[in-house]
Amino acid sequence: METFGREMMYSVFRIRKALYTLIREDATRVGITELQLIILYTLSKKDNIRLNDLAEKLNMSNSTISGTIERLVSAELVIRKPSKEDRRAVTLHLSEKGKEKLQEAFNDESLLLQRLQKVETTLAKEEIETLLALQQKVRTILLGEE
Amino acid sequence: METFGREMMYSVFRIRKALYTLIREDATRVGITELQLIILYTLSKKDNIRLNDLAEKLNMSNSTISGTIERLVSAELVIRKPSKEDRRAVTLHLSEKGKEKLQEAFNDESLLLQRLQKVETTLAKEEIETLLALQQKVRTILLGEE
DNA sequence: CTGAAATAATTCGAATACGAACTATTCGCG
DNA sequence: CGCGAATAGTTCGTATTCGAATTATTTCAG
C-alpha cells in the first residue's frame, strides 16, 4: 500500500510540471524551447564544456543534447568547436547572440525568476534546507545507493 | 541571486528523472513505454474516465494523450468507447490484457515499488509529511495561486 | 608499437509532448 | 427555437527524448 511513496511521486511530477511551464513561458517569449533555454543558461555558467559532460550535467542522453545543440548552432546561439586535446570531442560556447537571448529570457519579466524569488522569500530558510535535504535523501534511496 | 530557488529546481528535476528511470525499467520489461504504463495504472484506479479528464489528471495536453491512447488501443491494452451521454466524448477502460500487463509490470520484480517502499520505511512518517507539505507549498507559489 | 577495447559524438527510429488548426457535437442566450 | 460560443477529440508540424547502431579517435595491454 505505497500510499505515501506514490503521493510523493505525484507531488514531484506536479512541481516539475509547474517549473517546466514557467520555463516554457520565458523560452517561448524569446522564440526558443525549454531545453534550449536550459542549455543556454548552463553554458553561461560553465563555458567550454564538452557535449557529453553537458548531457551528464543535465541528466540527459547525449543523443538528445546532440540534436538540440545542432539546432542551437543553426540558430547561431551556440558555437561548437572541435576540442584541441581530443579530436573526437567538441566544446560548446555561448555566442554573443546566445548571451543576448539568455538575458532577454531571464529579464525582469521572467515569471520563473519572480516565482523562484517568491519561494525564497515565502519559505523560511530552514524550510528550504529541510526540503532540499529530504529530497536528496529520497533521491539517494530511489537510486538504490544507500 | 536565486541560489536556493534554483537548487530546489534542480533537486526536483533530479528526483523526477530518478522516478522516470525506474518507471521506464518496469515498462520496458513488459514491452511498453513509461507513459503507457502510467496510463494503464491511472485507468486501473479510475475506470470509465474521459480522454480530456485523463489528460488533465496527468497534467498533459490532450493531443499527447490522444496519440498514446491510440497506440494502447492498437495494442489491445485499452478499450475506447463512445460516451452514451455525449457523442463528442470517448470513455476509456482497461482490457483484460491491459490488466494483465499492469500486473506484470508492477509485480515483485518492480524496482519502482521496491524503492518507493524503501522510501516509506527509511524516512520517518513526519519527514514524509513535512516533505509533501513543503512541496505543496512550493507548488502553490510556483503556480502563482497564493 | 600495435590491435582490441573504450570513449566522444552523430545518426536513426519510435514515442512522447506541445500548441494550433480542425471536425463534430453540445450548450446557452436572446 | 436557433445560431454563435464552448467543448471533446483528432490531426499536424516541430522539438524533445531515449536506446541502439555507427564513425572517428584515443587508450592501453601485451
mmCIF file of C-alpha atoms (C1' of nucleotides) in Angstrom:
data_model
loop_
_atom_site.group_PDB
_atom_site.id
_atom_site.type_symbol
_atom_site.label_atom_id
_atom_site.label_comp_id
_atom_site.label_asym_id
_atom_site.label_seq_id
_atom_site.Cartn_x
_atom_site.Cartn_y
_atom_site.Cartn_z
ATOM 1 C CA MET A 1 0.000 0.000 0.000
ATOM 2 C CA GLU A 2 2.645 2.519 -1.102
ATOM 3 C CA THR A 3 0.386 5.489 -0.485
ATOM 4 C CA PHE A 4 2.956 7.964 0.766
ATOM 5 C CA GLY A 5 5.544 6.912 -1.759
ATOM 6 C CA ARG A 6 3.094 7.397 -4.582
ATOM 7 C CA GLU A 7 1.884 10.707 -3.225
ATOM 8 C CA MET A 8 5.487 11.839 -3.122
ATOM 9 C CA MET A 9 5.912 10.702 -6.706
ATOM 10 C CA TYR A 10 2.867 12.602 -7.926
ATOM 11 C CA SER A 11 3.958 15.630 -5.930
ATOM 12 C CA VAL A 12 7.325 15.623 -7.691
ATOM 13 C CA PHE A 13 5.634 15.281 -11.068
ATOM 14 C CA ARG A 14 3.396 18.251 -10.328
ATOM 15 C CA ILE A 15 6.201 20.551 -9.185
ATOM 16 C CA ARG A 16 8.330 19.590 -12.134
ATOM 17 C CA LYS A 17 5.467 20.365 -14.476
ATOM 18 C CA ALA A 18 4.892 23.738 -12.825
ATOM 19 C CA LEU A 19 8.583 24.604 -13.193
ATOM 20 C CA TYR A 20 8.652 23.472 -16.802
ATOM 21 C CA THR A 21 5.590 25.536 -17.630
ATOM 22 C CA LEU A 22 7.304 28.627 -16.225
ATOM 23 C CA ILE A 23 10.499 27.896 -18.141
ATOM 24 C CA ARG A 24 8.446 27.388 -21.289
ATOM 25 C CA GLU A 25 6.846 30.807 -20.855
ATOM 26 C CA ASP A 26 10.213 32.553 -20.770
ATOM 27 C CA ALA A 27 11.566 30.416 -23.598
ATOM 28 C CA THR A 28 8.558 30.879 -25.863
ATOM 29 C CA ARG A 29 8.596 34.629 -25.267
ATOM 30 C CA VAL A 30 12.051 34.794 -26.897
ATOM 31 C CA GLY A 31 11.332 32.190 -29.556
ATOM 32 C CA ILE A 32 13.202 29.140 -28.268
ATOM 33 C CA THR A 33 12.230 25.934 -26.438
ATOM 34 C CA GLU A 34 12.604 24.899 -22.787
ATOM 35 C CA LEU A 35 15.621 22.698 -23.300
ATOM 36 C CA GLN A 36 17.303 25.273 -25.476
ATOM 37 C CA LEU A 37 16.914 27.877 -22.713
ATOM 38 C CA ILE A 38 18.191 25.439 -20.090
ATOM 39 C CA ILE A 39 21.227 24.731 -22.245
ATOM 40 C CA LEU A 40 21.953 28.425 -22.824
ATOM 41 C CA TYR A 41 21.758 29.006 -19.079
ATOM 42 C CA THR A 42 24.018 26.063 -18.322
ATOM 43 C CA LEU A 43 26.590 27.238 -20.855
ATOM 44 C CA SER A 44 26.542 30.707 -19.324
ATOM 45 C CA LYS A 45 27.556 29.129 -16.019
ATOM 46 C CA LYS A 46 30.112 26.746 -17.463
ATOM 47 C CA ASP A 47 31.793 27.734 -20.685
ATOM 48 C CA ASN A 48 33.950 25.416 -22.772
ATOM 49 C CA ILE A 49 32.106 22.284 -21.683
ATOM 50 C CA ARG A 50 32.051 19.129 -23.795
ATOM 51 C CA LEU A 51 28.854 17.739 -25.212
ATOM 52 C CA ASN A 52 28.886 14.540 -23.168
ATOM 53 C CA ASP A 53 29.658 16.482 -19.990
ATOM 54 C CA LEU A 54 26.737 18.779 -20.696
ATOM 55 C CA ALA A 55 24.483 15.759 -21.208
ATOM 56 C CA GLU A 56 25.606 14.271 -17.918
ATOM 57 C CA LYS A 57 25.142 17.582 -16.100
ATOM 58 C CA LEU A 58 21.583 17.807 -17.410
ATOM 59 C CA ASN A 59 20.899 14.119 -16.783
ATOM 60 C CA MET A 60 20.054 13.521 -20.404
ATOM 61 C CA SER A 61 21.288 11.209 -23.115
ATOM 62 C CA ASN A 62 23.952 12.603 -25.397
ATOM 63 C CA SER A 63 21.758 11.969 -28.428
ATOM 64 C CA THR A 64 19.140 14.368 -27.053
ATOM 65 C CA ILE A 65 21.742 17.034 -26.411
ATOM 66 C CA SER A 66 23.451 16.467 -29.739
ATOM 67 C CA GLY A 67 20.267 17.188 -31.676
ATOM 68 C CA THR A 68 19.374 20.255 -29.650
ATOM 69 C CA ILE A 69 22.897 21.657 -29.894
ATOM 70 C CA GLU A 70 22.650 21.180 -33.642
ATOM 71 C CA ARG A 71 19.578 23.436 -33.705
ATOM 72 C CA LEU A 72 21.183 25.992 -31.377
ATOM 73 C CA VAL A 73 24.228 26.126 -33.649
ATOM 74 C CA SER A 74 21.958 26.591 -36.677
ATOM 75 C CA ALA A 75 20.250 29.454 -34.852
ATOM 76 C CA GLU A 76 23.730 30.894 -34.143
ATOM 77 C CA LEU A 77 23.117 30.941 -30.411
ATOM 78 C CA VAL A 78 25.852 28.428 -29.607
ATOM 79 C CA ILE A 79 29.313 27.902 -31.055
ATOM 80 C CA ARG A 80 30.568 24.334 -31.419
ATOM 81 C CA LYS A 81 34.323 23.981 -31.739
ATOM 82 C CA PRO A 82 36.454 20.851 -32.086
ATOM 83 C CA SER A 83 38.477 20.242 -28.955
ATOM 84 C CA LYS A 84 42.204 20.804 -29.165
ATOM 85 C CA GLU A 85 43.043 17.973 -26.752
ATOM 86 C CA ASP A 86 40.760 15.310 -28.208
ATOM 87 C CA ARG A 87 39.819 15.235 -31.829
ATOM 88 C CA ARG A 88 36.694 13.181 -31.132
ATOM 89 C CA ALA A 89 35.304 15.849 -28.826
ATOM 90 C CA VAL A 90 33.636 19.219 -29.324
ATOM 91 C CA THR A 91 33.490 22.131 -26.901
ATOM 92 C CA LEU A 92 30.474 24.389 -26.554
ATOM 93 C CA HIS A 93 30.257 28.159 -26.056
ATOM 94 C CA LEU A 94 27.591 30.826 -25.979
ATOM 95 C CA SER A 95 27.735 33.231 -28.909
ATOM 96 C CA GLU A 96 27.061 36.937 -28.354
ATOM 97 C CA LYS A 97 23.627 36.367 -29.810
ATOM 98 C CA GLY A 98 23.163 33.485 -27.363
ATOM 99 C CA LYS A 99 24.109 35.689 -24.417
ATOM 100 C CA GLU A 100 21.655 38.336 -25.526
ATOM 101 C CA LYS A 101 18.900 35.757 -25.928
ATOM 102 C CA LEU A 102 19.541 34.448 -22.420
ATOM 103 C CA GLN A 103 19.446 37.979 -20.977
ATOM 104 C CA GLU A 104 16.207 38.617 -22.797
ATOM 105 C CA ALA A 105 14.603 35.397 -21.498
ATOM 106 C CA PHE A 106 15.639 35.964 -17.883
ATOM 107 C CA ASN A 107 14.880 39.661 -17.633
ATOM 108 C CA ASP A 108 12.545 41.446 -15.232
ATOM 109 C CA GLU A 109 9.524 39.994 -17.000
ATOM 110 C CA SER A 110 10.588 36.435 -16.249
ATOM 111 C CA LEU A 111 7.827 34.733 -14.307
ATOM 112 C CA LEU A 112 10.181 31.875 -13.420
ATOM 113 C CA LEU A 113 12.649 34.155 -11.672
ATOM 114 C CA GLN A 114 9.843 36.042 -9.928
ATOM 115 C CA ARG A 115 8.295 32.844 -8.624
ATOM 116 C CA LEU A 116 11.608 31.342 -7.529
ATOM 117 C CA GLN A 117 12.292 34.591 -5.704
ATOM 118 C CA LYS A 118 8.899 34.318 -4.056
ATOM 119 C CA VAL A 119 9.650 30.761 -2.943
ATOM 120 C CA GLU A 120 12.781 32.046 -1.253
ATOM 121 C CA THR A 121 11.106 34.935 0.477
ATOM 122 C CA THR A 122 7.990 32.998 1.471
ATOM 123 C CA LEU A 123 9.590 29.878 2.893
ATOM 124 C CA ALA A 124 11.853 30.161 5.908
ATOM 125 C CA LYS A 125 15.498 29.380 5.288
ATOM 126 C CA GLU A 126 15.231 26.258 7.432
ATOM 127 C CA GLU A 127 12.213 25.103 5.456
ATOM 128 C CA ILE A 128 14.109 25.282 2.179
ATOM 129 C CA GLU A 129 17.061 23.495 3.694
ATOM 130 C CA THR A 130 14.781 20.796 5.078
ATOM 131 C CA LEU A 131 13.119 20.408 1.696
ATOM 132 C CA LEU A 132 16.438 20.081 -0.113
ATOM 133 C CA ALA A 133 17.777 17.608 2.445
ATOM 134 C CA LEU A 134 14.681 15.417 2.318
ATOM 135 C CA GLN A 135 14.612 15.435 -1.457
ATOM 136 C CA GLN A 136 18.255 14.464 -1.533
ATOM 137 C CA LYS A 137 17.511 11.617 0.855
ATOM 138 C CA VAL A 138 14.636 10.400 -1.303
ATOM 139 C CA ARG A 139 16.718 10.577 -4.448
ATOM 140 C CA THR A 140 19.520 8.550 -2.866
ATOM 141 C CA ILE A 141 17.052 5.822 -1.959
ATOM 142 C CA LEU A 142 15.473 5.893 -5.409
ATOM 143 C CA LEU A 143 18.887 5.458 -6.993
ATOM 144 C CA GLY A 144 19.490 2.462 -4.732
ATOM 145 C CA GLU A 145 22.690 3.985 -3.422
ATOM 146 C CA GLU A 146 22.245 3.720 0.272
ATOM 147 C CA MET B 1 20.847 35.531 -6.664
ATOM 148 C CA GLU B 2 18.167 32.830 -6.599
ATOM 149 C CA THR B 3 20.526 30.167 -5.308
ATOM 150 C CA PHE B 4 18.111 28.248 -3.106
ATOM 151 C CA GLY B 5 15.295 28.507 -5.591
ATOM 152 C CA ARG B 6 17.483 27.138 -8.345
ATOM 153 C CA GLU B 7 18.838 24.384 -6.150
ATOM 154 C CA MET B 8 15.279 23.405 -5.362
ATOM 155 C CA MET B 9 14.523 23.383 -9.075
ATOM 156 C CA TYR B 10 17.471 21.153 -9.911
ATOM 157 C CA SER B 11 16.612 18.900 -6.985
ATOM 158 C CA VAL B 12 13.102 18.395 -8.352
ATOM 159 C CA PHE B 13 14.477 17.677 -11.820
ATOM 160 C CA ARG B 14 16.826 15.035 -10.414
ATOM 161 C CA ILE B 15 14.152 13.219 -8.386
ATOM 162 C CA ARG B 16 11.766 13.259 -11.304
ATOM 163 C CA LYS B 17 14.447 11.780 -13.523
ATOM 164 C CA ALA B 18 15.176 9.042 -10.981
ATOM 165 C CA LEU B 19 11.488 8.171 -10.760
ATOM 166 C CA TYR B 20 11.077 8.142 -14.515
ATOM 167 C CA THR B 21 14.078 5.880 -14.940
ATOM 168 C CA LEU B 22 12.533 3.386 -12.513
ATOM 169 C CA ILE B 23 9.177 3.547 -14.265
ATOM 170 C CA ARG B 24 10.934 3.026 -17.583
ATOM 171 C CA GLU B 25 12.595 -0.128 -16.268
ATOM 172 C CA ASP B 26 9.268 -1.697 -15.334
ATOM 173 C CA ALA B 27 7.643 -0.530 -18.552
ATOM 174 C CA THR B 28 10.436 -1.731 -20.819
ATOM 175 C CA ARG B 29 10.486 -5.112 -19.084
ATOM 176 C CA VAL B 30 6.909 -5.706 -20.260
ATOM 177 C CA GLY B 31 7.352 -4.083 -23.648
ATOM 178 C CA ILE B 32 5.584 -0.746 -23.231
ATOM 179 C CA THR B 33 6.667 2.842 -22.580
ATOM 180 C CA GLU B 34 6.636 4.977 -19.411
ATOM 181 C CA LEU B 35 3.587 6.980 -20.335
ATOM 182 C CA GLN B 36 1.717 3.876 -21.442
ATOM 183 C CA LEU B 37 2.375 2.271 -18.051
ATOM 184 C CA ILE B 38 1.324 5.422 -16.223
ATOM 185 C CA ILE B 39 -1.901 5.493 -18.209
ATOM 186 C CA LEU B 40 -2.661 1.810 -17.535
ATOM 187 C CA TYR B 41 -2.123 2.437 -13.826
ATOM 188 C CA THR B 42 -4.319 5.527 -13.855
ATOM 189 C CA LEU B 43 -7.102 3.673 -15.655
ATOM 190 C CA SER B 44 -6.907 0.857 -13.099
ATOM 191 C CA LYS B 45 -7.617 3.422 -10.383
ATOM 192 C CA LYS B 46 -10.308 5.288 -12.285
ATOM 193 C CA ASP B 47 -12.275 3.390 -14.866
ATOM 194 C CA ASN B 48 -14.613 4.964 -17.368
ATOM 195 C CA ILE B 49 -12.693 8.225 -17.499
ATOM 196 C CA ARG B 50 -12.865 10.563 -20.490
ATOM 197 C CA LEU B 51 -9.813 11.364 -22.558
ATOM 198 C CA ASN B 52 -9.664 15.041 -21.640
ATOM 199 C CA ASP B 53 -10.141 14.221 -17.955
ATOM 200 C CA LEU B 54 -7.275 11.757 -18.162
ATOM 201 C CA ALA B 55 -5.100 14.403 -19.808
ATOM 202 C CA GLU B 56 -5.938 16.878 -17.056
ATOM 203 C CA LYS B 57 -5.261 14.298 -14.339
ATOM 204 C CA LEU B 58 -1.854 13.586 -15.831
ATOM 205 C CA ASN B 59 -1.148 17.275 -16.458
ATOM 206 C CA MET B 60 -0.647 16.682 -20.145
ATOM 207 C CA SER B 61 -2.125 18.067 -23.340
ATOM 208 C CA ASN B 62 -4.974 16.088 -24.806
ATOM 209 C CA SER B 63 -3.082 15.696 -28.067
ATOM 210 C CA THR B 64 -0.312 13.796 -26.277
ATOM 211 C CA ILE B 65 -2.815 11.535 -24.573
ATOM 212 C CA SER B 66 -4.859 11.056 -27.719
ATOM 213 C CA GLY B 67 -1.882 9.676 -29.613
ATOM 214 C CA THR B 68 -0.762 7.395 -26.803
ATOM 215 C CA ILE B 69 -4.288 6.060 -26.286
ATOM 216 C CA GLU B 70 -4.395 5.338 -29.999
ATOM 217 C CA ARG B 71 -1.315 3.114 -29.612
ATOM 218 C CA LEU B 72 -2.690 1.451 -26.478
ATOM 219 C CA VAL B 73 -5.924 0.674 -28.294
ATOM 220 C CA SER B 74 -3.946 -0.769 -31.214
ATOM 221 C CA ALA B 75 -2.063 -2.963 -28.751
ATOM 222 C CA GLU B 76 -5.446 -4.022 -27.321
ATOM 223 C CA LEU B 77 -4.495 -2.904 -23.821
ATOM 224 C CA VAL B 78 -7.168 -0.200 -23.632
ATOM 225 C CA ILE B 79 -10.748 -0.082 -24.856
ATOM 226 C CA ARG B 80 -12.060 3.214 -26.199
ATOM 227 C CA LYS B 81 -15.841 3.544 -26.295
ATOM 228 C CA PRO B 82 -18.024 6.434 -27.412
ATOM 229 C CA SER B 83 -19.773 8.019 -24.456
ATOM 230 C CA LYS B 84 -23.514 7.494 -24.160
ATOM 231 C CA GLU B 85 -24.151 10.938 -22.684
ATOM 232 C CA ASP B 86 -22.020 12.993 -25.068
ATOM 233 C CA ARG B 87 -21.430 11.935 -28.617
ATOM 234 C CA ARG B 88 -18.258 14.024 -28.851
ATOM 235 C CA ALA B 89 -16.655 12.170 -25.959
ATOM 236 C CA VAL B 90 -14.988 8.783 -25.547
ATOM 237 C CA THR B 91 -14.580 6.768 -22.364
ATOM 238 C CA LEU B 92 -11.514 4.671 -21.594
ATOM 239 C CA HIS B 93 -11.241 1.250 -19.957
ATOM 240 C CA LEU B 94 -8.549 -1.327 -19.286
ATOM 241 C CA SER B 95 -8.934 -4.524 -21.291
ATOM 242 C CA GLU B 96 -8.189 -7.868 -19.647
ATOM 243 C CA LYS B 97 -4.908 -7.864 -21.500
ATOM 244 C CA GLY B 98 -4.235 -4.382 -20.146
ATOM 245 C CA LYS B 99 -4.907 -5.518 -16.587
ATOM 246 C CA GLU B 100 -2.519 -8.430 -17.018
ATOM 247 C CA LYS B 101 0.156 -6.167 -18.446
ATOM 248 C CA LEU B 102 -0.182 -3.824 -15.486
ATOM 249 C CA GLN B 103 0.087 -6.707 -13.003
ATOM 250 C CA GLU B 104 3.143 -7.963 -14.813
ATOM 251 C CA ALA B 105 4.836 -4.551 -14.748
ATOM 252 C CA PHE B 106 4.134 -3.925 -11.054
ATOM 253 C CA ASN B 107 4.957 -7.389 -9.740
ATOM 254 C CA ASP B 108 7.532 -8.383 -7.122
ATOM 255 C CA GLU B 109 10.362 -7.612 -9.515
ATOM 256 C CA SER B 110 9.333 -3.971 -9.820
ATOM 257 C CA LEU B 111 12.246 -1.806 -8.743
ATOM 258 C CA LEU B 112 9.954 1.224 -8.591
ATOM 259 C CA LEU B 113 7.691 -0.366 -6.000
ATOM 260 C CA GLN B 114 10.645 -1.673 -4.014
ATOM 261 C CA ARG B 115 12.284 1.730 -3.903
ATOM 262 C CA LEU B 116 9.072 3.566 -3.052
ATOM 263 C CA GLN B 117 8.588 1.061 -0.246
ATOM 264 C CA LYS B 118 12.108 1.768 0.919
ATOM 265 C CA VAL B 119 11.414 5.495 0.937
ATOM 266 C CA GLU B 120 8.470 4.850 3.231
ATOM 267 C CA THR B 121 10.349 2.597 5.622
ATOM 268 C CA THR B 122 13.522 4.701 5.661
ATOM 269 C CA LEU B 123 12.008 8.132 6.197
ATOM 270 C CA ALA B 124 10.057 8.821 9.357
ATOM 271 C CA LYS B 125 6.367 9.416 8.887
ATOM 272 C CA GLU B 126 6.770 13.050 9.932
ATOM 273 C CA GLU B 127 9.559 13.501 7.428
ATOM 274 C CA ILE B 128 7.365 12.352 4.572
ATOM 275 C CA GLU B 129 4.544 14.562 5.728
ATOM 276 C CA THR B 130 6.891 17.525 6.012
ATOM 277 C CA LEU B 131 8.240 16.823 2.550
ATOM 278 C CA LEU B 132 4.773 16.639 0.992
ATOM 279 C CA ALA B 133 3.639 19.782 2.793
ATOM 280 C CA LEU B 134 6.683 21.779 1.703
ATOM 281 C CA GLN B 135 6.369 20.567 -1.865
ATOM 282 C CA GLN B 136 2.730 21.579 -1.882
ATOM 283 C CA LYS B 137 3.699 24.999 -0.571
ATOM 284 C CA VAL B 138 6.327 25.429 -3.273
ATOM 285 C CA ARG B 139 3.969 24.324 -5.994
ATOM 286 C CA THR B 140 1.287 26.775 -4.876
ATOM 287 C CA ILE B 141 3.794 29.620 -5.090
ATOM 288 C CA LEU B 142 5.047 28.465 -8.488
ATOM 289 C CA LEU B 143 1.502 28.438 -9.800
ATOM 290 C CA GLY B 144 1.036 31.982 -8.516
ATOM 291 C CA GLU B 145 -2.004 30.997 -6.520
ATOM 292 C CA GLU B 146 -1.192 32.306 -3.130
ATOM 293 C "C1'" DC C 1 54.326 -0.356 -31.012
ATOM 294 C "C1'" DT C 2 50.007 -2.414 -32.416
ATOM 295 C "C1'" DG C 3 45.463 -4.139 -32.349
ATOM 296 C "C1'" DA C 4 41.480 -4.527 -29.233
ATOM 297 C "C1'" DA C 5 38.713 -2.043 -26.026
ATOM 298 C "C1'" DA C 6 36.975 2.253 -24.618
ATOM 299 C "C1'" DT C 7 35.327 6.840 -25.436
ATOM 300 C "C1'" DA C 8 33.073 11.208 -27.954
ATOM 301 C "C1'" DA C 9 29.821 12.435 -30.868
ATOM 302 C "C1'" DT C 10 26.336 11.669 -34.508
ATOM 303 C "C1'" DT C 11 22.556 9.288 -36.655
ATOM 304 C "C1'" DC C 12 18.379 6.554 -36.650
ATOM 305 C "C1'" DG C 13 13.649 5.015 -35.433
ATOM 306 C "C1'" DA C 14 9.870 5.189 -32.301
ATOM 307 C "C1'" DA C 15 7.283 7.538 -28.814
ATOM 308 C "C1'" DT C 16 6.347 11.452 -26.261
ATOM 309 C "C1'" DA C 17 4.965 16.464 -25.784
ATOM 310 C "C1'" DC C 18 3.138 20.821 -27.072
ATOM 311 C "C1'" DG C 19 0.133 24.419 -29.379
ATOM 312 C "C1'" DA C 20 -2.670 25.338 -33.239
ATOM 313 C "C1'" DA C 21 -5.991 24.140 -36.517
ATOM 314 C "C1'" DC C 22 -9.847 21.318 -37.458
ATOM 315 C "C1'" DT C 23 -14.328 18.445 -37.012
ATOM 316 C "C1'" DA C 24 -18.272 17.139 -34.569
ATOM 317 C "C1'" DT C 25 -21.366 17.927 -31.054
ATOM 318 C "C1'" DT C 26 -23.487 20.312 -27.185
ATOM 319 C "C1'" DC C 27 -24.618 24.457 -24.636
ATOM 320 C "C1'" DG C 28 -26.844 28.707 -23.774
ATOM 321 C "C1'" DC C 29 -28.523 33.231 -24.633
ATOM 322 C "C1'" DG C 30 -31.787 36.042 -26.874
ATOM 323 C "C1'" DC D 1 -36.293 27.510 -31.129
ATOM 324 C "C1'" DG D 2 -31.827 28.636 -33.411
ATOM 325 C "C1'" DC D 3 -27.433 30.159 -34.020
ATOM 326 C "C1'" DG D 4 -22.965 31.571 -32.051
ATOM 327 C "C1'" DA D 5 -19.864 30.072 -28.384
ATOM 328 C "C1'" DA D 6 -17.925 26.447 -25.976
ATOM 329 C "C1'" DT D 7 -16.345 21.753 -25.508
ATOM 330 C "C1'" DA D 8 -14.351 16.797 -26.794
ATOM 331 C "C1'" DG D 9 -11.211 14.636 -29.678
ATOM 332 C "C1'" DT D 10 -8.180 14.193 -33.582
ATOM 333 C "C1'" DT D 11 -4.591 15.671 -36.636
ATOM 334 C "C1'" DC D 12 -0.485 18.216 -37.869
ATOM 335 C "C1'" DG D 13 4.213 20.154 -37.502
ATOM 336 C "C1'" DT D 14 8.173 20.788 -34.669
ATOM 337 C "C1'" DA D 15 11.111 19.612 -30.933
ATOM 338 C "C1'" DT D 16 12.419 16.709 -27.481
ATOM 339 C "C1'" DT D 17 13.753 12.012 -25.548
ATOM 340 C "C1'" DC D 18 15.682 7.564 -25.428
ATOM 341 C "C1'" DG D 19 18.461 3.361 -26.690
ATOM 342 C "C1'" DA D 20 20.981 1.224 -30.249
ATOM 343 C "C1'" DA D 21 23.996 1.368 -34.024
ATOM 344 C "C1'" DT D 22 27.742 3.809 -36.300
ATOM 345 C "C1'" DT D 23 32.024 6.544 -37.073
ATOM 346 C "C1'" DA D 24 36.205 8.526 -35.578
ATOM 347 C "C1'" DT D 25 39.651 8.779 -32.311
ATOM 348 C "C1'" DT D 26 42.192 7.610 -28.153
ATOM 349 C "C1'" DT D 27 43.815 4.462 -24.678
ATOM 350 C "C1'" DC D 28 46.069 0.566 -23.038
ATOM 351 C "C1'" DA D 29 47.605 -4.163 -22.513
ATOM 352 C "C1'" DG D 30 50.853 -7.367 -24.206
#
